[in-house]
């Protein structure tokens, strides 16, 4: 007689964000029933997600409202919760620091406490989306091989500070209540679902529009900062692997390479045959930050060793893929408007 294993259930917060889209597809392909926790009445992003990810079951709620999280847990009764929901943009967090603290920081406490008080502490595994922004990129704090799970934290933005609160709260629930809570300390990860408020997608979107004659240049802030940029599709696999491991723990996911925004510009413009990006870029102080993280470089060796995780997409492939995606998208829209 064939023994059927019950279908696994996941509840994903931040479902309309970049990682929510990649992760829900990944989990669906693995046979999970995926619930998405979605904010706000008539959230305009809901229709878009329902069209692109029709298999996701939506539950309305808000990370700042614990009652709504409890209700979502009761509807979904998940085996795994992925807490990806956050005010996730560093620049925006300087403009809305209090909201960032509520959602990105205290929202983590609300999720953990809701799991605990509904009697799910033993059944439900939780992934907390921690971030390389907790390290802050300061020189004294940077080992030559990149940040690892033991590096010092020194966040340099309201976003980084709020995420660090969430990170320590997650560890505290692991230690205090024995809950299976794993934190992924993820370095920047990009792709076709990245929002245009982030520098990579802002550039690739602009490159496509420049190619089609829809704009002449792109306005950016500082171009010297360096980031360890990977592909989001690779990183969501790492999130899932963390929850399949025998023990809850913290893991850095990164590529182990760092590149400046100028490096990104050079590859992105080369993709449309332009060997010099400078004529197409103007600097605007409006896009500079009160405090900048100069360089981020991660050391993913623990995740590679313990989880068997490896990134597949390298930096040139990432840039090329994003530009080609935007060229296709802008091209279709331009053809349609020219009728
Ligand atoms: P972050 O690393 O999470 O802050 O990701 P972002 O993509 O928002 O920013 C990456 C880097 O690009 C930071 O050092 C920003 O200061 C820098 N940057 C330069 N110009 C821009 C811009 O126009 N928009 C954004 N978002 N970042 C910019």
Tab-separated table of N, CA and C and ligand atoms in Angstrom, residues 88-90 133 188 190 194 197-200 202 219-223 225 227 229 261 287 289 292-293 296, ligand 1:
chain	number	residue	atom	x	y	z
A	88	UNK	N	11.364	47.480	3.533
A	88	UNK	CA	12.625	46.824	3.169
A	88	UNK	C	13.625	47.735	2.479
A	89	UNK	N	13.305	49.005	2.346
A	89	UNK	CA	14.216	49.873	1.601
A	89	UNK	C	14.989	50.780	2.548
A	90	UNK	N	16.310	50.714	2.456
A	90	UNK	CA	17.180	51.445	3.383
A	90	UNK	C	16.920	52.953	3.300
A	133	UNK	N	22.589	44.228	6.085
A	133	UNK	CA	22.579	45.622	6.562
A	133	UNK	C	22.806	45.701	8.069
A	188	UNK	N	22.651	41.365	-0.480
A	188	UNK	CA	21.730	41.874	-1.513
A	188	UNK	C	21.443	40.786	-2.552
A	190	UNK	N	18.959	40.137	-6.076
A	190	UNK	CA	18.269	40.917	-7.111
A	190	UNK	C	17.640	39.976	-8.117
A	194	UNK	N	12.740	42.469	-8.692
A	194	UNK	CA	13.237	43.527	-7.813
A	194	UNK	C	12.486	44.831	-8.079
A	197	UNK	N	12.914	50.798	-6.930
A	197	UNK	CA	13.515	51.685	-5.936
A	197	UNK	C	14.911	51.197	-5.525
A	198	UNK	N	15.273	49.982	-5.916
A	198	UNK	CA	16.611	49.459	-5.627
A	198	UNK	C	17.513	49.731	-6.828
A	199	UNK	N	18.808	49.944	-6.536
A	199	UNK	CA	19.670	50.511	-7.574
A	199	UNK	C	19.827	49.605	-8.797
A	200	UNK	N	19.875	48.290	-8.586
A	200	UNK	CA	20.105	47.389	-9.734
A	200	UNK	C	18.953	47.474	-10.741
A	202	UNK	N	16.668	49.771	-10.891
A	202	UNK	CA	16.549	51.133	-11.403
A	202	UNK	C	17.444	51.286	-12.633
A	219	UNK	N	19.238	59.185	-13.080
A	219	UNK	CA	19.794	59.922	-11.939
A	219	UNK	C	20.041	58.958	-10.792
A	220	UNK	N	21.273	58.976	-10.295
A	220	UNK	CA	21.651	58.074	-9.207
A	220	UNK	C	22.340	58.851	-8.090
A	221	UNK	N	22.543	58.180	-6.952
A	221	UNK	CA	23.286	58.763	-5.838
A	221	UNK	C	24.759	58.388	-5.952
A	222	UNK	N	25.339	57.916	-4.863
A	222	UNK	CA	26.762	57.546	-4.869
A	222	UNK	C	27.002	56.285	-5.700
A	223	UNK	N	28.097	56.292	-6.443
A	223	UNK	CA	28.382	55.165	-7.338
A	223	UNK	C	29.511	54.259	-6.839
A	225	UNK	N	29.797	52.825	-3.653
A	225	UNK	CA	29.543	51.715	-2.722
A	225	UNK	C	29.580	50.362	-3.441
A	227	UNK	N	28.541	46.187	-3.286
A	227	UNK	CA	27.600	45.215	-2.724
A	227	UNK	C	27.932	43.810	-3.215
A	229	UNK	N	26.183	41.153	-4.642
A	229	UNK	CA	24.882	40.977	-5.299
A	229	UNK	C	24.698	39.561	-5.832
A	261	UNK	N	28.704	49.983	-7.841
A	261	UNK	CA	27.600	50.360	-8.735
A	261	UNK	C	28.165	50.682	-10.123
A	287	UNK	N	19.418	61.070	-3.996
A	287	UNK	CA	19.526	59.615	-3.872
A	287	UNK	C	20.696	59.177	-2.992
A	289	UNK	N	22.462	58.914	0.876
A	289	UNK	CA	21.894	58.596	2.188
A	289	UNK	C	22.624	59.315	3.312
A	292	UNK	N	26.133	55.985	4.746
A	292	UNK	CA	26.254	55.002	3.658
A	292	UNK	C	27.007	53.768	4.153
A	293	UNK	N	26.600	52.624	3.654
A	293	UNK	CA	27.332	51.371	3.883
A	293	UNK	C	28.297	51.244	2.716
A	296	UNK	N	29.849	45.791	1.198
A	296	UNK	CA	29.337	44.563	1.813
A	296	UNK	C	29.909	43.370	1.054
B	1	LIG	P1	20.710	48.424	-0.148
B	1	LIG	O1	22.101	47.883	-0.203
B	1	LIG	O2	19.777	47.539	0.570
B	1	LIG	O3	20.647	49.816	0.338
B	1	LIG	O4	20.182	48.386	-1.687
B	1	LIG	P2	19.967	49.535	-2.773
B	1	LIG	O5	19.849	48.852	-4.088
B	1	LIG	O6	18.833	50.429	-2.401
B	1	LIG	O7	21.303	50.408	-2.720
B	1	LIG	C1	22.561	49.838	-3.021
B	1	LIG	C2	23.586	50.946	-3.066
B	1	LIG	O8	23.330	51.776	-4.193
B	1	LIG	C3	23.587	51.879	-1.853
B	1	LIG	O9	24.925	52.130	-1.505
B	1	LIG	C4	22.933	53.156	-2.374
B	1	LIG	O10	23.335	54.337	-1.686
B	1	LIG	C5	23.464	53.145	-3.806
B	1	LIG	N1	22.721	53.981	-4.746
B	1	LIG	C6	23.239	54.929	-5.576
B	1	LIG	N2	22.275	55.517	-6.286
B	1	LIG	C7	21.108	54.949	-5.900
B	1	LIG	C8	19.754	55.151	-6.307
B	1	LIG	O11	19.430	55.982	-7.144
B	1	LIG	N3	18.817	54.339	-5.694
B	1	LIG	C9	19.163	53.398	-4.757
B	1	LIG	N4	18.217	52.634	-4.219
B	1	LIG	N5	20.433	53.210	-4.362
B	1	LIG	C10	21.389	53.967	-4.928
